[in-house]
Structure formats: structure tokens, C-alpha cells
mmCIF file of C-alpha atoms and ligand atoms in Angstrom:
data_model
loop_
_atom_site.group_PDB
_atom_site.id
_atom_site.type_symbol
_atom_site.label_atom_id
_atom_site.label_comp_id
_atom_site.label_asym_id
_atom_site.label_seq_id
_atom_site.Cartn_x
_atom_site.Cartn_y
_atom_site.Cartn_z
ATOM 1 C CA MET A 21 -0.007 0.015 -0.053
ATOM 2 C CA ALA A 22 2.748 2.350 1.001
ATOM 3 C CA GLY A 23 4.558 1.595 -2.285
ATOM 4 C CA ARG A 24 1.260 2.157 -4.419
ATOM 5 C CA GLY A 25 1.067 5.480 -2.648
ATOM 6 C CA LEU A 26 4.531 6.537 -3.252
ATOM 7 C CA LEU A 27 3.938 5.603 -6.925
ATOM 8 C CA GLY A 28 0.823 7.546 -7.062
ATOM 9 C CA ALA A 29 2.547 10.576 -5.658
ATOM 10 C CA ALA A 30 5.519 10.179 -8.072
ATOM 11 C CA ALA A 31 2.853 9.649 -10.950
ATOM 12 C CA ALA A 32 1.281 12.990 -9.945
ATOM 13 C CA LEU A 33 4.484 14.940 -9.692
ATOM 14 C CA LEU A 34 5.607 13.683 -13.224
ATOM 15 C CA LEU A 35 2.083 14.647 -14.398
ATOM 16 C CA ALA A 36 2.503 18.112 -13.025
ATOM 17 C CA LEU A 37 5.844 18.352 -14.603
ATOM 18 C CA ALA A 38 4.620 17.305 -18.072
ATOM 19 C CA LEU A 39 1.871 19.845 -17.838
ATOM 20 C CA ALA A 40 4.325 22.465 -16.831
ATOM 21 C CA LEU A 41 6.707 21.698 -19.552
ATOM 22 C CA ALA A 42 3.780 21.489 -22.033
ATOM 23 C CA ARG A 43 2.636 24.832 -21.070
ATOM 24 C CA GLY A 44 6.124 26.349 -21.931
ATOM 25 C CA ASP A 45 6.577 26.939 -18.343
ATOM 26 C CA ILE A 46 10.322 27.196 -18.510
ATOM 27 C CA PRO A 47 12.796 30.277 -17.406
ATOM 28 C CA ARG A 48 13.013 32.889 -19.714
ATOM 29 C CA PRO A 49 16.273 33.227 -21.843
ATOM 30 C CA GLU A 50 17.601 36.021 -19.833
ATOM 31 C CA GLU A 51 17.615 33.871 -16.673
ATOM 32 C CA ALA A 52 20.533 31.523 -17.737
ATOM 33 C CA ALA A 53 21.474 30.312 -14.394
ATOM 34 C CA ARG A 54 18.019 29.355 -13.644
ATOM 35 C CA MET A 55 17.759 27.612 -17.258
ATOM 36 C CA ALA A 56 20.823 25.654 -16.343
ATOM 37 C CA ARG A 57 19.400 24.387 -12.923
ATOM 38 C CA PHE A 58 15.864 23.638 -14.675
ATOM 39 C CA VAL A 59 17.328 21.705 -17.626
ATOM 40 C CA LEU A 60 19.747 19.584 -15.312
ATOM 41 C CA HIS A 61 16.824 18.854 -12.963
ATOM 42 C CA ASN A 62 14.481 17.809 -15.719
ATOM 43 C CA CYS A 63 16.873 15.341 -16.956
ATOM 44 C CA ASP A 64 17.449 11.731 -15.925
ATOM 45 C CA TRP A 65 20.486 11.214 -17.852
ATOM 46 C CA GLY A 66 23.261 13.142 -19.822
ATOM 47 C CA ALA A 67 26.207 12.437 -22.247
ATOM 48 C CA LEU A 68 29.560 12.253 -20.348
ATOM 49 C CA ALA A 69 32.657 12.945 -22.153
ATOM 50 C CA THR A 70 35.919 11.683 -20.761
ATOM 51 C CA VAL A 71 39.485 11.632 -22.086
ATOM 52 C CA SER A 72 39.875 7.980 -23.205
ATOM 53 C CA ARG A 73 42.557 5.699 -22.023
ATOM 54 C CA GLN A 74 41.562 2.865 -24.269
ATOM 55 C CA GLU A 75 44.273 1.289 -26.382
ATOM 56 C CA GLY A 76 44.340 3.009 -29.889
ATOM 57 C CA LEU A 77 42.087 5.909 -28.477
ATOM 58 C CA ARG A 78 44.376 7.317 -25.896
ATOM 59 C CA GLY A 79 43.858 11.169 -25.289
ATOM 60 C CA GLN A 80 40.654 11.191 -27.522
ATOM 61 C CA PRO A 81 37.228 12.293 -26.506
ATOM 62 C CA PHE A 82 34.798 9.444 -25.662
ATOM 63 C CA ALA A 83 31.218 10.269 -24.806
ATOM 64 C CA ASN A 84 29.117 7.780 -23.106
ATOM 65 C CA VAL A 85 25.403 7.882 -21.560
ATOM 66 C CA PHE A 86 24.841 8.001 -17.619
ATOM 67 C CA SER A 87 22.050 8.250 -15.446
ATOM 68 C CA ILE A 88 22.117 11.545 -13.138
ATOM 69 C CA SER A 89 20.010 13.167 -10.790
ATOM 70 C CA ASP A 90 19.976 16.473 -8.610
ATOM 71 C CA GLY A 91 17.247 15.206 -6.392
ATOM 72 C CA PRO A 92 14.027 13.667 -6.622
ATOM 73 C CA PRO A 93 12.126 14.436 -9.619
ATOM 74 C CA GLY A 94 9.295 17.259 -10.065
ATOM 75 C CA PRO A 95 8.853 20.666 -8.298
ATOM 76 C CA PRO A 96 10.285 22.417 -6.307
ATOM 77 C CA GLY A 97 13.630 21.495 -8.011
ATOM 78 C CA GLY A 98 16.882 19.824 -7.058
ATOM 79 C CA SER A 99 20.208 20.891 -5.417
ATOM 80 C CA GLY A 100 21.927 21.475 -8.974
ATOM 81 C CA VAL A 101 24.477 18.768 -8.092
ATOM 82 C CA PRO A 102 24.797 16.074 -10.766
ATOM 83 C CA TYR A 103 25.033 12.945 -8.858
ATOM 84 C CA LEU A 104 26.198 9.639 -10.484
ATOM 85 C CA TYR A 105 26.231 5.959 -9.582
ATOM 86 C CA LEU A 106 29.362 4.344 -11.013
ATOM 87 C CA THR A 107 31.456 1.254 -10.949
ATOM 88 C CA GLU A 108 35.172 0.927 -11.920
ATOM 89 C CA MET A 109 34.310 -1.816 -14.374
ATOM 90 C CA GLU A 110 32.666 0.672 -16.654
ATOM 91 C CA ILE A 111 34.850 1.949 -19.562
ATOM 92 C CA SER A 112 34.456 5.812 -18.980
ATOM 93 C CA VAL A 113 35.062 5.268 -15.392
ATOM 94 C CA GLN A 114 38.435 3.690 -16.188
ATOM 95 C CA ASP A 115 39.202 6.992 -18.221
ATOM 96 C CA LEU A 116 38.351 9.005 -15.070
ATOM 97 C CA GLU A 117 40.963 6.983 -12.923
ATOM 98 C CA ILE A 118 43.538 8.603 -14.891
ATOM 99 C CA ASN A 119 42.065 11.894 -15.841
ATOM 100 C CA SER A 120 38.829 12.816 -13.932
ATOM 101 C CA ASN A 121 38.113 15.915 -16.095
ATOM 102 C CA ALA A 122 35.108 15.365 -18.056
ATOM 103 C CA SER A 123 32.202 17.311 -19.727
ATOM 104 C CA LEU A 124 28.540 16.608 -19.082
ATOM 105 C CA THR A 125 25.737 17.508 -21.527
ATOM 106 C CA VAL A 126 22.076 17.667 -20.812
ATOM 107 C CA SER A 127 19.151 18.517 -22.933
ATOM 108 C CA LEU A 128 15.439 19.219 -22.947
ATOM 109 C CA ALA A 129 15.270 17.094 -26.006
ATOM 110 C CA GLN A 130 14.807 14.076 -23.486
ATOM 111 C CA THR A 131 11.640 15.827 -22.021
ATOM 112 C CA PRO A 132 8.346 16.154 -23.783
ATOM 113 C CA TYR A 133 9.204 19.864 -24.083
ATOM 114 C CA CYS A 134 10.965 19.989 -27.545
ATOM 115 C CA LYS A 135 8.778 17.410 -29.284
ATOM 116 C CA LYS A 136 5.684 19.537 -28.009
ATOM 117 C CA HIS A 137 6.965 22.685 -29.557
ATOM 118 C CA ARG A 138 8.502 20.799 -32.646
ATOM 119 C CA TYR A 139 12.279 22.109 -31.684
ATOM 120 C CA ASP A 140 14.690 20.069 -33.343
ATOM 121 C CA PRO A 141 17.384 18.866 -30.567
ATOM 122 C CA GLN A 142 20.009 21.085 -32.397
ATOM 123 C CA ASN A 143 17.654 24.322 -32.142
ATOM 124 C CA PRO A 144 18.726 26.394 -29.061
ATOM 125 C CA LEU A 145 15.403 26.750 -28.253
ATOM 126 C CA CYS A 146 15.465 23.012 -27.296
ATOM 127 C CA ALA A 147 17.554 24.183 -24.499
ATOM 128 C CA HIS A 148 20.806 22.253 -23.620
ATOM 129 C CA ILE A 149 23.480 22.734 -21.063
ATOM 130 C CA ILE A 150 27.396 21.913 -21.202
ATOM 131 C CA PHE A 151 28.908 21.365 -17.831
ATOM 132 C CA CYS A 152 32.831 21.096 -17.778
ATOM 133 C CA GLY A 153 34.585 19.806 -14.522
ATOM 134 C CA SER A 154 35.683 16.778 -12.972
ATOM 135 C CA ILE A 155 33.870 13.686 -11.454
ATOM 136 C CA VAL A 156 34.616 13.051 -7.759
ATOM 137 C CA LYS A 157 33.750 10.417 -5.343
ATOM 138 C CA VAL A 158 31.546 11.756 -2.534
ATOM 139 C CA ASN A 159 32.067 11.017 1.148
ATOM 140 C CA ASP A 160 29.608 9.144 3.251
ATOM 141 C CA SER A 161 27.406 11.932 4.389
ATOM 142 C CA GLU A 162 26.948 13.199 0.936
ATOM 143 C CA ALA A 163 26.351 9.608 -0.368
ATOM 144 C CA ASP A 164 23.086 9.461 1.530
ATOM 145 C CA ILE A 165 21.982 12.475 -0.508
ATOM 146 C CA ALA A 166 23.329 11.111 -3.674
ATOM 147 C CA LYS A 167 21.490 7.853 -2.849
ATOM 148 C CA LYS A 168 17.946 9.511 -2.412
ATOM 149 C CA ALA A 169 18.385 11.650 -5.591
ATOM 150 C CA LEU A 170 19.481 8.852 -7.699
ATOM 151 C CA PHE A 171 17.357 5.849 -6.479
ATOM 152 C CA SER A 172 14.233 8.078 -6.367
ATOM 153 C CA ARG A 173 14.639 8.604 -10.196
ATOM 154 C CA HIS A 174 16.469 5.362 -11.179
ATOM 155 C CA PRO A 175 14.619 2.502 -9.107
ATOM 156 C CA GLU A 176 16.376 -0.077 -10.909
ATOM 157 C CA MET A 177 19.877 0.930 -9.510
ATOM 158 C CA GLU A 178 18.884 -0.612 -6.363
ATOM 159 C CA SER A 179 19.154 -4.046 -8.015
ATOM 160 C CA TRP A 180 22.255 -3.512 -9.944
ATOM 161 C CA PRO A 181 24.955 -6.465 -9.297
ATOM 162 C CA LYS A 182 26.378 -5.881 -5.566
ATOM 163 C CA ASP A 183 29.711 -7.341 -6.836
ATOM 164 C CA HIS A 184 30.267 -4.452 -9.003
ATOM 165 C CA ASN A 185 31.384 -2.122 -6.390
ATOM 166 C CA TRP A 186 29.063 0.656 -7.103
ATOM 167 C CA PHE A 187 30.010 4.070 -5.623
ATOM 168 C CA PHE A 188 28.377 7.523 -5.519
ATOM 169 C CA ALA A 189 29.879 10.301 -7.295
ATOM 170 C CA LYS A 190 29.178 13.870 -8.302
ATOM 171 C CA PHE A 191 30.172 16.114 -11.309
ATOM 172 C CA ASN A 192 32.338 19.051 -9.766
ATOM 173 C CA ILE A 193 31.313 21.959 -12.095
ATOM 174 C CA THR A 194 33.825 24.625 -13.031
ATOM 175 C CA ASN A 195 32.215 25.843 -16.081
ATOM 176 C CA ILE A 196 28.721 26.114 -17.510
ATOM 177 C CA TRP A 197 27.471 27.123 -21.015
ATOM 178 C CA VAL A 198 23.995 27.667 -21.659
ATOM 179 C CA LEU A 199 22.427 27.376 -25.261
ATOM 180 C CA ASP A 200 18.687 28.121 -24.815
ATOM 181 C CA TYR A 201 18.049 31.200 -27.383
ATOM 182 C CA PHE A 202 19.638 32.591 -30.575
ATOM 183 C CA GLY A 203 22.870 34.542 -30.379
ATOM 184 C CA GLY A 204 25.301 32.145 -28.842
ATOM 185 C CA LEU A 205 26.168 30.495 -25.988
ATOM 186 C CA LYS A 206 25.749 32.101 -22.378
ATOM 187 C CA ILE A 207 28.367 31.749 -19.552
ATOM 188 C CA VAL A 208 26.931 30.991 -16.041
ATOM 189 C CA THR A 209 29.306 30.547 -13.196
ATOM 190 C CA PRO A 210 29.220 27.908 -10.489
ATOM 191 C CA GLU A 211 28.456 30.721 -8.157
ATOM 192 C CA GLU A 212 25.533 31.970 -9.905
ATOM 193 C CA TYR A 213 24.117 28.343 -10.730
ATOM 194 C CA TYR A 214 24.224 27.386 -6.984
ATOM 195 C CA SER A 215 22.966 30.619 -5.587
ATOM 196 C CA VAL A 216 20.001 30.908 -7.795
ATOM 197 C CA LYS A 217 16.473 29.885 -6.912
ATOM 198 C CA PRO A 218 15.419 27.164 -9.072
HETATM 199 C C1 NAG B 591 41.928 19.073 -15.742
HETATM 200 O O1 NAG B 591 41.580 20.255 -16.165
HETATM 201 C C2 NAG B 591 42.276 21.401 -15.382
HETATM 202 C C3 NAG B 591 41.553 22.581 -15.801
HETATM 203 O O2 NAG B 591 40.329 22.828 -14.996
HETATM 204 C C4 NAG B 591 43.681 21.284 -15.586
HETATM 205 O O3 NAG B 591 44.342 22.228 -15.004
HETATM 206 C C5 NAG B 591 44.273 19.961 -15.448
HETATM 207 O O4 NAG B 591 45.488 19.865 -15.940
HETATM 208 C C6 NAG B 591 43.505 18.818 -16.073
HETATM 209 N N1 NAG B 591 43.764 17.615 -15.679
HETATM 210 C C7 NAG B 591 44.462 16.684 -16.495
HETATM 211 C C8 NAG B 591 45.016 15.330 -15.952
HETATM 212 O O5 NAG B 591 44.471 16.794 -17.643
HETATM 213 C C1 NAG B 592 31.252 15.624 3.016
HETATM 214 O O1 NAG B 592 31.179 16.245 1.754
HETATM 215 C C2 NAG B 592 30.496 17.585 1.964
HETATM 216 C C3 NAG B 592 30.347 18.250 0.414
HETATM 217 O O2 NAG B 592 31.372 18.361 0.076
HETATM 218 C C4 NAG B 592 30.907 18.438 2.891
HETATM 219 O O3 NAG B 592 30.238 19.664 3.212
HETATM 220 C C5 NAG B 592 31.224 17.927 4.273
HETATM 221 O O4 NAG B 592 31.692 18.548 5.217
HETATM 222 C C6 NAG B 592 32.017 16.428 4.169
HETATM 223 N N1 NAG B 592 31.810 15.796 5.242
HETATM 224 C C7 NAG B 592 32.743 15.051 5.924
HETATM 225 C C8 NAG B 592 32.514 14.302 7.180
HETATM 226 O O5 NAG B 592 34.096 15.302 5.361
HETATM 227 C C1 NAG B 593 36.374 20.796 -8.027
HETATM 228 O O1 NAG B 593 37.176 21.358 -8.941
HETATM 229 C C2 NAG B 593 38.017 22.557 -8.463
HETATM 230 C C3 NAG B 593 38.467 23.264 -9.867
HETATM 231 O O2 NAG B 593 39.390 22.450 -10.536
HETATM 232 C C4 NAG B 593 38.933 22.097 -7.615
HETATM 233 O O3 NAG B 593 39.683 23.120 -7.204
HETATM 234 C C5 NAG B 593 38.220 21.320 -6.517
HETATM 235 O O4 NAG B 593 39.314 20.760 -5.683
HETATM 236 C C6 NAG B 593 37.432 20.263 -6.825
HETATM 237 N N1 NAG B 593 36.530 19.760 -5.877
HETATM 238 C C7 NAG B 593 36.695 18.450 -5.413
HETATM 239 C C8 NAG B 593 35.803 18.183 -4.275
HETATM 240 O O5 NAG B 593 37.385 17.692 -5.929
#
């Protein structure tokens, strides 16, 4: 019963989110920091580029898909911190052991918003955000926060093989570029990003 109640609440939140997105209820283009927070919070996954350490590819860019979360889905919004659930068995995570620098891209193309407005994913109006920085393992107290953020959006994670030594990590943001309108990229500092009310 409790599970069903939670599922119902989650469904209601998703529906509210879908309706908000369908209404075009997104931050205005002049609110670049809010837009970055909005897009990240509404994305369940992102493309993570690492510097490859693979034989024959060493030093080349390597982009891969990762599930992310900055907090449970729906309003009022998340922490802005992209959390990840990783294992050293993963090919990109092996890159990170040599060089933890990475870039993470998220796009409203993965939400109903762009399809509803018929915005191509490459159209800036289909807002996308590019983060640069590094991946860092989180400490035990932050791991609790990361776990709540990730497992609420990605329930399957709980059943991932225990012997893979999963750990919680976050994207340590150093640079942010917002593509949400015509006229070029907008730069947002991590300070602006974390201080804005989502
Ligand atoms: C990671 O990026 C920083 C700049 O943010 C740079 O100073 C550093 O050398 C890079 N690390 C590696 C291993 O390339
Ligand atoms: C864990 O990390 C968080 C975020 O970086 C920090 O605020 C906190 O002080 C750390 N806790 C411990 C016990 O080191
Ligand atoms: C995050 O990145 C900055 C800039 O490279 C670095 O100074 C800082 O130590 C990093 N934070 C963690 C927790 O690794």
C-alpha cells in the first residue's frame, strides 16, 4: 500500500511536471542560471565525455550515457549537483581514474518539451546545457543525499549487481554554458548556478 501511495505521488509529480513543460513554463532566456538548473533537474541522464585511456584511442574524447540526478524528480527543484552511480568496471570510469576531467551535456530533448514545440534537438530553443569539470567520489554523508537523489529517479539501480562495487560520485562543476536562445552561448559561473532559486 505504501509503495502504491509513493507510486501515485510520483505519477502525480510527473504529470504536474509534464503539464508545466507542455505549457512552456520554463525560465526565460535572460535567466541563464535558472535555465541551467531547470534543464539539469528535468533530465534523467546526460552524455558524459571523458578523455579516453583505451588502447588506440588514448587522449581522444569519448562520450557515453550516464543516469544522473540532482534530487527527486518534480517541483520544487533539485540541488543542482549532478550525482552519478558508478563502478570501476565501466569503461568511462576507467578513463576517469587516469584523468577525472569530464564534460556533461543535458538537453530538454529528453523531455516532452521540445517535441511538443517541434524544436529540433540542435535548435537552441530546445535548451541544452554543457558542464565542464571533474568527477569526484562523494563522502559518506553526501552519499546518503546522492543515493536518495539517484534511487528515486532510477529505481532499477537498487538491483544492480552488488559485486560491481558501485559508488556515488558527483560532477564537480567548474564551467557552465547555456544554449537556450539565438545569439550564442551564455556563460554561467558555478556561484551563480548554485545561488539561484530554481
Ligand atoms: C583538468 O583540468 C584542469 C583545468 O580545469 C587542468 O588544470 C588539469 O591539468 C586537467 N587535468 C588533466 C589530468 O588533464
Ligand atoms: C562531505 O562532503 C560535503 C560536501 O563536499 C562536505 O560539506 C562535508 O563537510 C563532508 N563531510 C565530511 C564528514 O567530510
Ligand atoms: C572541484 O574542481 C575545482 C577546480 O578544478 C577544484 O579546485 C576542487 O578541488 C574540486 N573539488 C573536489 C571536491 O574535488
